[in-house]
Amino acid sequence: MLRLGRREFDAHEPVIMAIVNRTPDSFYDQGATFRDEPALARVAEAVSEGAAIIDIGGVKAGPGEEVTAEEEARRTVGFVAEVRRRFPDVIISVDTWRHEVGEAVCEAGADLLNDAWGGVDPRLAEVAGRFGVGLVCTHAGGTRPRTRPHRVAYDDVMADILSVTRGLAERAVSLGVPRESVLIDPGHDFGKNTRHSLEATRRLGEMVSTGWPVLVSLSNKDFVGETLDKPVKERVLGTLATTAVSAWLGARVYRVHEVAETRQILDMVASIAGHRPPAVARRGLA
């Protein structure tokens, strides 16, 4: 079972996490949700399209201008509180690696801390345990926050992913994070080249077999762009193909920009797998 915030999800229920970046320089939307009202409108739209989780980030993942913990908190804490007020049942996630920010957003009502940089600040898991919120444990290959991988190499990338994420997950539980609220993430593009990310996708079933629910963050990433030789704005089809493969292999949570399109992909895969009946079944029955 997966439990996040007030929600419980059964074993075959895919969960969509919608991205809402509170940054002026995000790689995909270029700051479209930096201001409060567009960001709140994005939350409303994502929820209406089927997102169960809203993932709020205050720092661009890639290199760029320095963002202090104070500035990151300024961009996220008040917004978390307002989303909690307007959408009391939505699961609020915050994408941060800093324990100071994690503590502030949990006090404001966050349900989940999305640690995309693989435990670089070990105190973040302590915060999640103290507040009893969920935690995403990500493989980042030892990469420092906001840096790009350079000639990274693994003897076996999936073996490293499994070792790191399971270790982070077990530590989180030992610190008080509810076991049913811990997720593991292979960290596509984080500390990886394109071939590593493709292999992580191909072998995702090995992560699923650990028993920890798997989150994938695939949306419009560089490994999709390099695989198809497409710029950022032309990666949706590649992202959705990767989403379908990940769903077939058993991923549980999908961090995305395109909520409605992802919902259709997940519903279709679930129906093919026999976990969801068709929405309408008239053909050949009249």
PDB file of C-alpha atoms in Angstrom:
ATOM      1  CA  MET A   1       0.000   0.000   0.000  1.00  0.00           C
ATOM      2  CA  LEU A   2       1.070   3.563  -0.698  1.00  0.00           C
ATOM      3  CA  ARG A   3      -0.146   6.244   1.707  1.00  0.00           C
ATOM      4  CA  LEU A   4       0.498   9.935   1.087  1.00  0.00           C
ATOM      5  CA  GLY A   5      -1.265  12.729   2.939  1.00  0.00           C
ATOM      6  CA  ARG A   6      -4.903  11.737   3.383  1.00  0.00           C
ATOM      7  CA  ARG A   7      -4.855   9.311   0.451  1.00  0.00           C
ATOM      8  CA  GLU A   8      -4.227   5.601   0.175  1.00  0.00           C
ATOM      9  CA  PHE A   9      -3.520   3.966  -3.183  1.00  0.00           C
ATOM     10  CA  ASP A  10      -3.865   0.302  -3.984  1.00  0.00           C
ATOM     11  CA  ALA A  11      -1.202  -1.754  -5.705  1.00  0.00           C
ATOM     12  CA  HIS A  12      -2.435  -1.165  -9.254  1.00  0.00           C
ATOM     13  CA  GLU A  13      -3.460   2.482  -8.965  1.00  0.00           C
ATOM     14  CA  PRO A  14      -1.087   4.792 -10.884  1.00  0.00           C
ATOM     15  CA  VAL A  15      -0.577   8.218  -9.346  1.00  0.00           C
ATOM     16  CA  ILE A  16       0.143  11.445 -11.207  1.00  0.00           C
ATOM     17  CA  MET A  17       2.363  14.109  -9.646  1.00  0.00           C
ATOM     18  CA  ALA A  18       1.976  17.451 -11.456  1.00  0.00           C
ATOM     19  CA  ILE A  19       4.946  19.804 -11.625  1.00  0.00           C
ATOM     20  CA  VAL A  20       4.468  23.402 -10.491  1.00  0.00           C
ATOM     21  CA  ASN A  21       7.740  25.308 -10.613  1.00  0.00           C
ATOM     22  CA  ARG A  22       8.010  28.511  -8.564  1.00  0.00           C
ATOM     23  CA  THR A  23      11.110  29.541 -10.491  1.00  0.00           C
ATOM     24  CA  PRO A  24      11.709  32.238 -13.114  1.00  0.00           C
ATOM     25  CA  ASP A  25      14.060  30.034 -15.150  1.00  0.00           C
ATOM     26  CA  SER A  26      12.602  26.514 -15.228  1.00  0.00           C
ATOM     27  CA  PHE A  27      13.877  24.541 -18.210  1.00  0.00           C
ATOM     28  CA  TYR A  28      10.456  23.636 -19.620  1.00  0.00           C
ATOM     29  CA  ASP A  29       7.962  26.408 -18.888  1.00  0.00           C
ATOM     30  CA  GLN A  30      10.453  29.279 -18.525  1.00  0.00           C
ATOM     31  CA  GLY A  31       8.842  30.684 -15.408  1.00  0.00           C
ATOM     32  CA  ALA A  32       5.193  30.375 -16.422  1.00  0.00           C
ATOM     33  CA  THR A  33       4.162  29.551 -12.842  1.00  0.00           C
ATOM     34  CA  PHE A  34       6.612  31.792 -11.005  1.00  0.00           C
ATOM     35  CA  ARG A  35       3.882  34.245  -9.990  1.00  0.00           C
ATOM     36  CA  ASP A  36       1.163  33.156  -7.558  1.00  0.00           C
ATOM     37  CA  GLU A  37      -1.980  33.411  -9.679  1.00  0.00           C
ATOM     38  CA  PRO A  38      -0.682  31.472 -12.718  1.00  0.00           C
ATOM     39  CA  ALA A  39       0.718  28.881 -10.323  1.00  0.00           C
ATOM     40  CA  LEU A  40      -2.589  28.490  -8.498  1.00  0.00           C
ATOM     41  CA  ALA A  41      -4.397  28.237 -11.829  1.00  0.00           C
ATOM     42  CA  ARG A  42      -1.965  25.494 -12.814  1.00  0.00           C
ATOM     43  CA  VAL A  43      -2.749  23.614  -9.592  1.00  0.00           C
ATOM     44  CA  ALA A  44      -6.493  23.830 -10.269  1.00  0.00           C
ATOM     45  CA  GLU A  45      -6.029  22.629 -13.847  1.00  0.00           C
ATOM     46  CA  ALA A  46      -3.783  19.734 -12.827  1.00  0.00           C
ATOM     47  CA  VAL A  47      -6.199  18.563 -10.138  1.00  0.00           C
ATOM     48  CA  SER A  48      -9.120  18.724 -12.585  1.00  0.00           C
ATOM     49  CA  GLU A  49      -7.145  16.614 -15.072  1.00  0.00           C
ATOM     50  CA  GLY A  50      -6.423  13.882 -12.559  1.00  0.00           C
ATOM     51  CA  ALA A  51      -3.291  14.779 -10.613  1.00  0.00           C
ATOM     52  CA  ALA A  52      -3.333  13.486  -7.042  1.00  0.00           C
ATOM     53  CA  ILE A  53      -0.030  15.147  -6.095  1.00  0.00           C
ATOM     54  CA  ILE A  54       1.195  18.681  -6.725  1.00  0.00           C
ATOM     55  CA  ASP A  55       5.010  18.904  -6.691  1.00  0.00           C
ATOM     56  CA  ILE A  56       6.183  22.431  -5.890  1.00  0.00           C
ATOM     57  CA  GLY A  57       9.767  23.401  -6.621  1.00  0.00           C
ATOM     58  CA  GLY A  58      11.571  26.616  -5.768  1.00  0.00           C
ATOM     59  CA  VAL A  59      14.938  25.973  -7.429  1.00  0.00           C
ATOM     60  CA  LYS A  60      15.722  25.051 -11.012  1.00  0.00           C
ATOM     61  CA  ALA A  61      17.390  21.633 -11.147  1.00  0.00           C
ATOM     62  CA  GLY A  62      20.087  22.692 -13.595  1.00  0.00           C
ATOM     63  CA  PRO A  63      22.875  25.247 -13.239  1.00  0.00           C
ATOM     64  CA  GLY A  64      21.866  28.880 -12.949  1.00  0.00           C
ATOM     65  CA  GLU A  65      21.818  31.809 -10.564  1.00  0.00           C
ATOM     66  CA  GLU A  66      22.340  30.939  -6.926  1.00  0.00           C
ATOM     67  CA  VAL A  67      19.145  30.470  -4.931  1.00  0.00           C
ATOM     68  CA  THR A  68      19.660  30.599  -1.169  1.00  0.00           C
ATOM     69  CA  ALA A  69      17.624  28.527   1.253  1.00  0.00           C
ATOM     70  CA  GLU A  70      15.884  31.733   2.337  1.00  0.00           C
ATOM     71  CA  GLU A  71      14.886  32.560  -1.221  1.00  0.00           C
ATOM     72  CA  GLU A  72      13.775  28.997  -1.904  1.00  0.00           C
ATOM     73  CA  ALA A  73      11.587  29.123   1.189  1.00  0.00           C
ATOM     74  CA  ARG A  74      10.166  32.496   0.137  1.00  0.00           C
ATOM     75  CA  ARG A  75       9.108  30.991  -3.191  1.00  0.00           C
ATOM     76  CA  THR A  76       7.511  27.872  -1.721  1.00  0.00           C
ATOM     77  CA  VAL A  77       6.330  28.127   1.887  1.00  0.00           C
ATOM     78  CA  GLY A  78       3.512  30.648   1.456  1.00  0.00           C
ATOM     79  CA  PHE A  79       2.432  28.933  -1.733  1.00  0.00           C
ATOM     80  CA  VAL A  80       2.229  25.565   0.026  1.00  0.00           C
ATOM     81  CA  ALA A  81       0.022  27.136   2.687  1.00  0.00           C
ATOM     82  CA  GLU A  82      -2.281  28.644   0.062  1.00  0.00           C
ATOM     83  CA  VAL A  83      -2.545  25.396  -1.911  1.00  0.00           C
ATOM     84  CA  ARG A  84      -3.391  23.586   1.320  1.00  0.00           C
ATOM     85  CA  ARG A  85      -6.105  26.158   2.054  1.00  0.00           C
ATOM     86  CA  ARG A  86      -7.655  25.976  -1.421  1.00  0.00           C
ATOM     87  CA  PHE A  87      -7.201  22.255  -2.042  1.00  0.00           C
ATOM     88  CA  PRO A  88      -7.407  20.526   1.347  1.00  0.00           C
ATOM     89  CA  ASP A  89      -7.408  17.008  -0.087  1.00  0.00           C
ATOM     90  CA  VAL A  90      -4.589  17.310  -2.607  1.00  0.00           C
ATOM     91  CA  ILE A  91      -1.223  15.761  -1.736  1.00  0.00           C
ATOM     92  CA  ILE A  92       1.389  18.516  -1.569  1.00  0.00           C
ATOM     93  CA  SER A  93       4.964  17.591  -2.404  1.00  0.00           C
ATOM     94  CA  VAL A  94       7.934  19.937  -2.303  1.00  0.00           C
ATOM     95  CA  ASP A  95      11.003  19.345  -4.447  1.00  0.00           C
ATOM     96  CA  THR A  96      13.919  20.335  -2.207  1.00  0.00           C
ATOM     97  CA  TRP A  97      17.199  18.926  -0.949  1.00  0.00           C
ATOM     98  CA  ARG A  98      17.538  21.349   1.996  1.00  0.00           C
ATOM     99  CA  HIS A  99      16.382  20.424   5.492  1.00  0.00           C
ATOM    100  CA  GLU A 100      15.652  24.074   6.379  1.00  0.00           C
ATOM    101  CA  VAL A 101      13.220  24.360   3.492  1.00  0.00           C
ATOM    102  CA  GLY A 102      11.795  20.928   4.229  1.00  0.00           C
ATOM    103  CA  GLU A 103      10.995  21.915   7.793  1.00  0.00           C
ATOM    104  CA  ALA A 104       9.337  25.176   6.742  1.00  0.00           C
ATOM    105  CA  VAL A 105       7.126  23.592   4.078  1.00  0.00           C
ATOM    106  CA  CYS A 106       6.084  20.769   6.401  1.00  0.00           C
ATOM    107  CA  GLU A 107       4.972  23.351   8.927  1.00  0.00           C
ATOM    108  CA  ALA A 108       2.972  24.985   6.114  1.00  0.00           C
ATOM    109  CA  GLY A 109       1.184  21.731   5.231  1.00  0.00           C
ATOM    110  CA  ALA A 110       3.359  19.663   2.860  1.00  0.00           C
ATOM    111  CA  ASP A 111       2.734  15.901   2.814  1.00  0.00           C
ATOM    112  CA  LEU A 112       5.800  14.736   0.900  1.00  0.00           C
ATOM    113  CA  LEU A 113       9.428  15.809   0.473  1.00  0.00           C
ATOM    114  CA  ASN A 114      10.839  15.049  -2.964  1.00  0.00           C
ATOM    115  CA  ASP A 115      14.601  14.759  -2.466  1.00  0.00           C
ATOM    116  CA  ALA A 116      15.810  14.679  -6.072  1.00  0.00           C
ATOM    117  CA  TRP A 117      19.492  14.958  -5.105  1.00  0.00           C
ATOM    118  CA  GLY A 118      19.805  11.664  -3.304  1.00  0.00           C
ATOM    119  CA  GLY A 119      20.215  12.579   0.352  1.00  0.00           C
ATOM    120  CA  VAL A 120      22.951  15.176  -0.140  1.00  0.00           C
ATOM    121  CA  ASP A 121      21.552  16.821   3.009  1.00  0.00           C
ATOM    122  CA  PRO A 122      20.994  13.868   5.366  1.00  0.00           C
ATOM    123  CA  ARG A 123      18.959  16.043   7.725  1.00  0.00           C
ATOM    124  CA  LEU A 124      16.114  16.241   5.200  1.00  0.00           C
ATOM    125  CA  ALA A 125      15.138  12.633   5.979  1.00  0.00           C
ATOM    126  CA  GLU A 126      15.238  13.517   9.667  1.00  0.00           C
ATOM    127  CA  VAL A 127      12.739  16.314   9.012  1.00  0.00           C
ATOM    128  CA  ALA A 128      10.448  13.911   7.128  1.00  0.00           C
ATOM    129  CA  GLY A 129      10.621  11.486  10.043  1.00  0.00           C
ATOM    130  CA  ARG A 130       9.909  14.150  12.630  1.00  0.00           C
ATOM    131  CA  PHE A 131       6.831  15.396  10.756  1.00  0.00           C
ATOM    132  CA  GLY A 132       5.725  11.923   9.656  1.00  0.00           C
ATOM    133  CA  VAL A 133       5.522  12.950   6.006  1.00  0.00           C
ATOM    134  CA  GLY A 134       6.528  10.962   2.937  1.00  0.00           C
ATOM    135  CA  LEU A 135       9.947  11.004   1.298  1.00  0.00           C
ATOM    136  CA  VAL A 136      11.168  10.355  -2.245  1.00  0.00           C
ATOM    137  CA  CYS A 137      14.578   8.654  -2.162  1.00  0.00           C
ATOM    138  CA  THR A 138      16.383   9.323  -5.428  1.00  0.00           C
ATOM    139  CA  HIS A 139      19.538   8.012  -7.061  1.00  0.00           C
ATOM    140  CA  ALA A 140      21.628  10.984  -8.202  1.00  0.00           C
ATOM    141  CA  GLY A 141      24.961   9.226  -8.625  1.00  0.00           C
ATOM    142  CA  GLY A 142      26.674  11.384  -6.040  1.00  0.00           C
ATOM    143  CA  THR A 143      26.126  14.497  -8.158  1.00  0.00           C
ATOM    144  CA  ARG A 144      26.047  17.762  -6.258  1.00  0.00           C
ATOM    145  CA  PRO A 145      22.850  19.818  -6.518  1.00  0.00           C
ATOM    146  CA  ARG A 146      22.443  21.868  -9.677  1.00  0.00           C
ATOM    147  CA  THR A 147      25.441  20.357 -11.459  1.00  0.00           C
ATOM    148  CA  ARG A 148      25.453  18.293 -14.628  1.00  0.00           C
ATOM    149  CA  PRO A 149      27.103  14.870 -14.825  1.00  0.00           C
ATOM    150  CA  HIS A 150      30.490  14.744 -16.543  1.00  0.00           C
ATOM    151  CA  ARG A 151      31.780  11.458 -17.983  1.00  0.00           C
ATOM    152  CA  VAL A 152      29.960   9.519 -15.285  1.00  0.00           C
ATOM    153  CA  ALA A 153      30.463   5.748 -15.347  1.00  0.00           C
ATOM    154  CA  TYR A 154      28.980   2.734 -13.557  1.00  0.00           C
ATOM    155  CA  ASP A 155      29.963  -0.920 -13.587  1.00  0.00           C
ATOM    156  CA  ASP A 156      26.211  -1.612 -13.420  1.00  0.00           C
ATOM    157  CA  VAL A 157      23.959   1.416 -13.261  1.00  0.00           C
ATOM    158  CA  MET A 158      20.919  -0.466 -11.951  1.00  0.00           C
ATOM    159  CA  ALA A 159      22.929  -2.183  -9.246  1.00  0.00           C
ATOM    160  CA  ASP A 160      24.064   1.238  -8.061  1.00  0.00           C
ATOM    161  CA  ILE A 161      20.523   2.604  -8.233  1.00  0.00           C
ATOM    162  CA  LEU A 162      19.201  -0.284  -6.163  1.00  0.00           C
ATOM    163  CA  SER A 163      21.940  -0.053  -3.553  1.00  0.00           C
ATOM    164  CA  VAL A 164      21.579   3.695  -3.066  1.00  0.00           C
ATOM    165  CA  THR A 165      17.785   3.986  -3.113  1.00  0.00           C
ATOM    166  CA  ARG A 166      17.184   1.002  -0.853  1.00  0.00           C
ATOM    167  CA  GLY A 167      19.743   2.351   1.592  1.00  0.00           C
ATOM    168  CA  LEU A 168      18.098   5.763   1.624  1.00  0.00           C
ATOM    169  CA  ALA A 169      14.647   4.205   2.019  1.00  0.00           C
ATOM    170  CA  GLU A 170      15.646   2.014   4.968  1.00  0.00           C
ATOM    171  CA  ARG A 171      17.373   4.955   6.650  1.00  0.00           C
ATOM    172  CA  ALA A 172      14.238   7.049   6.199  1.00  0.00           C
ATOM    173  CA  VAL A 173      12.120   4.402   7.911  1.00  0.00           C
ATOM    174  CA  SER A 174      14.639   4.142  10.753  1.00  0.00           C
ATOM    175  CA  LEU A 175      14.233   7.899  11.263  1.00  0.00           C
ATOM    176  CA  GLY A 176      10.459   7.671  11.574  1.00  0.00           C
ATOM    177  CA  VAL A 177       9.206   8.111   8.017  1.00  0.00           C
ATOM    178  CA  PRO A 178       6.202   5.776   7.598  1.00  0.00           C
ATOM    179  CA  ARG A 179       7.288   2.817   5.451  1.00  0.00           C
ATOM    180  CA  GLU A 180       4.129   3.103   3.350  1.00  0.00           C
ATOM    181  CA  SER A 181       5.056   6.732   2.536  1.00  0.00           C
ATOM    182  CA  VAL A 182       8.562   6.120   1.171  1.00  0.00           C
ATOM    183  CA  LEU A 183       9.169   6.032  -2.583  1.00  0.00           C
ATOM    184  CA  ILE A 184      12.296   5.284  -4.597  1.00  0.00           C
ATOM    185  CA  ASP A 185      13.254   7.072  -7.826  1.00  0.00           C
ATOM    186  CA  PRO A 186      15.931   5.968 -10.346  1.00  0.00           C
ATOM    187  CA  GLY A 187      16.738   9.624 -11.006  1.00  0.00           C
ATOM    188  CA  HIS A 188      16.647   9.835 -14.786  1.00  0.00           C
ATOM    189  CA  ASP A 189      19.322  12.316 -16.024  1.00  0.00           C
ATOM    190  CA  PHE A 190      20.593  12.910 -12.461  1.00  0.00           C
ATOM    191  CA  GLY A 191      24.176  11.684 -12.386  1.00  0.00           C
ATOM    192  CA  LYS A 192      23.538   9.758 -15.594  1.00  0.00           C
ATOM    193  CA  ASN A 193      24.081  10.029 -19.306  1.00  0.00           C
ATOM    194  CA  THR A 194      21.362   9.151 -21.802  1.00  0.00           C
ATOM    195  CA  ARG A 195      22.375   5.484 -22.074  1.00  0.00           C
ATOM    196  CA  HIS A 196      22.221   5.151 -18.294  1.00  0.00           C
ATOM    197  CA  SER A 197      18.709   6.626 -18.200  1.00  0.00           C
ATOM    198  CA  LEU A 198      17.540   4.314 -20.988  1.00  0.00           C
ATOM    199  CA  GLU A 199      18.951   1.312 -19.155  1.00  0.00           C
ATOM    200  CA  ALA A 200      17.321   2.422 -15.912  1.00  0.00           C
ATOM    201  CA  THR A 201      13.999   2.518 -17.752  1.00  0.00           C
ATOM    202  CA  ARG A 202      14.535  -0.850 -19.413  1.00  0.00           C
ATOM    203  CA  ARG A 203      15.371  -2.458 -16.063  1.00  0.00           C
ATOM    204  CA  LEU A 204      12.784  -0.606 -13.972  1.00  0.00           C
ATOM    205  CA  GLY A 205      11.181  -3.913 -13.018  1.00  0.00           C
ATOM    206  CA  GLU A 206      14.184  -4.607 -10.798  1.00  0.00           C
ATOM    207  CA  MET A 207      13.301  -1.561  -8.717  1.00  0.00           C
ATOM    208  CA  VAL A 208       9.648  -2.563  -8.590  1.00  0.00           C
ATOM    209  CA  SER A 209      10.693  -6.000  -7.328  1.00  0.00           C
ATOM    210  CA  THR A 210      12.218  -4.443  -4.185  1.00  0.00           C
ATOM    211  CA  GLY A 211       8.695  -3.767  -2.902  1.00  0.00           C
ATOM    212  CA  TRP A 212       9.265  -0.034  -2.536  1.00  0.00           C
ATOM    213  CA  PRO A 213       6.855   2.008  -4.685  1.00  0.00           C
ATOM    214  CA  VAL A 214       8.727   3.524  -7.625  1.00  0.00           C
ATOM    215  CA  LEU A 215       8.410   7.142  -8.765  1.00  0.00           C
ATOM    216  CA  VAL A 216       9.646   8.157 -12.201  1.00  0.00           C
ATOM    217  CA  SER A 217      10.397  11.718 -13.267  1.00  0.00           C
ATOM    218  CA  LEU A 218      10.611  11.491 -17.053  1.00  0.00           C
ATOM    219  CA  SER A 219       8.873  14.578 -18.320  1.00  0.00           C
ATOM    220  CA  ASN A 220      10.620  16.198 -21.308  1.00  0.00           C
ATOM    221  CA  LYS A 221      14.062  15.335 -19.956  1.00  0.00           C
ATOM    222  CA  ASP A 222      17.351  15.439 -21.822  1.00  0.00           C
ATOM    223  CA  PHE A 223      17.595  11.675 -22.225  1.00  0.00           C
ATOM    224  CA  VAL A 224      14.341  11.810 -24.195  1.00  0.00           C
ATOM    225  CA  GLY A 225      15.612  14.732 -26.234  1.00  0.00           C
ATOM    226  CA  GLU A 226      18.934  13.071 -27.029  1.00  0.00           C
ATOM    227  CA  THR A 227      17.334   9.726 -27.858  1.00  0.00           C
ATOM    228  CA  LEU A 228      15.053  11.345 -30.440  1.00  0.00           C
ATOM    229  CA  ASP A 229      17.203  14.410 -31.212  1.00  0.00           C
ATOM    230  CA  LYS A 230      14.376  16.745 -30.213  1.00  0.00           C
ATOM    231  CA  PRO A 231      14.390  20.130 -28.447  1.00  0.00           C
ATOM    232  CA  VAL A 232      12.605  20.602 -25.130  1.00  0.00           C
ATOM    233  CA  LYS A 233       9.241  21.570 -26.612  1.00  0.00           C
ATOM    234  CA  GLU A 234       9.123  18.482 -28.875  1.00  0.00           C
ATOM    235  CA  ARG A 235       9.697  15.741 -26.300  1.00  0.00           C
ATOM    236  CA  VAL A 236       6.124  14.985 -25.264  1.00  0.00           C
ATOM    237  CA  LEU A 237       5.700  11.901 -27.471  1.00  0.00           C
ATOM    238  CA  GLY A 238       8.990  10.446 -26.300  1.00  0.00           C
ATOM    239  CA  THR A 239       8.039  11.164 -22.707  1.00  0.00           C
ATOM    240  CA  LEU A 240       4.683   9.420 -23.109  1.00  0.00           C
ATOM    241  CA  ALA A 241       6.306   6.377 -24.726  1.00  0.00           C
ATOM    242  CA  THR A 242       8.702   6.136 -21.788  1.00  0.00           C
ATOM    243  CA  THR A 243       5.761   6.574 -19.417  1.00  0.00           C
ATOM    244  CA  ALA A 244       3.920   3.654 -21.024  1.00  0.00           C
ATOM    245  CA  VAL A 245       6.956   1.393 -20.676  1.00  0.00           C
ATOM    246  CA  SER A 246       7.420   2.452 -17.051  1.00  0.00           C
ATOM    247  CA  ALA A 247       3.758   1.788 -16.312  1.00  0.00           C
ATOM    248  CA  TRP A 248       3.932  -1.666 -17.867  1.00  0.00           C
ATOM    249  CA  LEU A 249       6.979  -2.433 -15.702  1.00  0.00           C
ATOM    250  CA  GLY A 250       5.169  -1.365 -12.533  1.00  0.00           C
ATOM    251  CA  ALA A 251       6.062   2.232 -11.646  1.00  0.00           C
ATOM    252  CA  ARG A 252       3.538   3.796  -9.268  1.00  0.00           C
ATOM    253  CA  VAL A 253       4.005   7.592  -9.375  1.00  0.00           C
ATOM    254  CA  TYR A 254       4.672   9.785 -12.430  1.00  0.00           C
ATOM    255  CA  ARG A 255       6.049  13.311 -12.107  1.00  0.00           C
ATOM    256  CA  VAL A 256       4.832  15.163 -15.196  1.00  0.00           C
ATOM    257  CA  HIS A 257       4.108  18.426 -16.982  1.00  0.00           C
ATOM    258  CA  GLU A 258       1.313  17.051 -19.224  1.00  0.00           C
ATOM    259  CA  VAL A 259      -1.283  15.670 -16.821  1.00  0.00           C
ATOM    260  CA  ALA A 260      -4.210  14.911 -19.165  1.00  0.00           C
ATOM    261  CA  GLU A 261      -2.031  13.115 -21.715  1.00  0.00           C
ATOM    262  CA  THR A 262      -0.312  11.096 -18.994  1.00  0.00           C
ATOM    263  CA  ARG A 263      -3.697  10.119 -17.538  1.00  0.00           C
ATOM    264  CA  GLN A 264      -4.731   8.612 -20.879  1.00  0.00           C
ATOM    265  CA  ILE A 265      -1.471   6.695 -21.208  1.00  0.00           C
ATOM    266  CA  LEU A 266      -1.748   5.273 -17.698  1.00  0.00           C
ATOM    267  CA  ASP A 267      -5.416   4.350 -18.124  1.00  0.00           C
ATOM    268  CA  MET A 268      -4.683   2.584 -21.411  1.00  0.00           C
ATOM    269  CA  VAL A 269      -1.780   0.596 -19.979  1.00  0.00           C
ATOM    270  CA  ALA A 270      -3.830  -0.316 -16.898  1.00  0.00           C
ATOM    271  CA  SER A 271      -6.654  -1.583 -19.104  1.00  0.00           C
ATOM    272  CA  ILE A 272      -4.296  -3.645 -21.268  1.00  0.00           C
ATOM    273  CA  ALA A 273      -2.802  -5.123 -18.092  1.00  0.00           C
ATOM    274  CA  GLY A 274      -6.288  -6.002 -16.855  1.00  0.00           C
ATOM    275  CA  HIS A 275      -6.273  -3.659 -13.855  1.00  0.00           C
ATOM    276  CA  ARG A 276      -8.886  -1.247 -15.218  1.00  0.00           C
ATOM    277  CA  PRO A 277     -12.073  -1.917 -17.215  1.00  0.00           C
ATOM    278  CA  PRO A 278     -12.697   0.096 -20.397  1.00  0.00           C
ATOM    279  CA  ALA A 279     -14.541   3.328 -19.762  1.00  0.00           C
ATOM    280  CA  VAL A 280     -17.073   2.248 -22.414  1.00  0.00           C
ATOM    281  CA  ALA A 281     -17.549  -1.245 -23.866  1.00  0.00           C
ATOM    282  CA  ARG A 282     -20.183  -1.299 -26.629  1.00  0.00           C
ATOM    283  CA  ARG A 283     -18.344  -2.680 -29.609  1.00  0.00           C
ATOM    284  CA  GLY A 284     -19.730  -6.034 -30.727  1.00  0.00           C
ATOM    285  CA  LEU A 285     -22.357  -6.061 -27.989  1.00  0.00           C
ATOM    286  CA  ALA A 286     -25.272  -4.322 -29.704  1.00  0.00           C
TER     287      ALA A 286
END
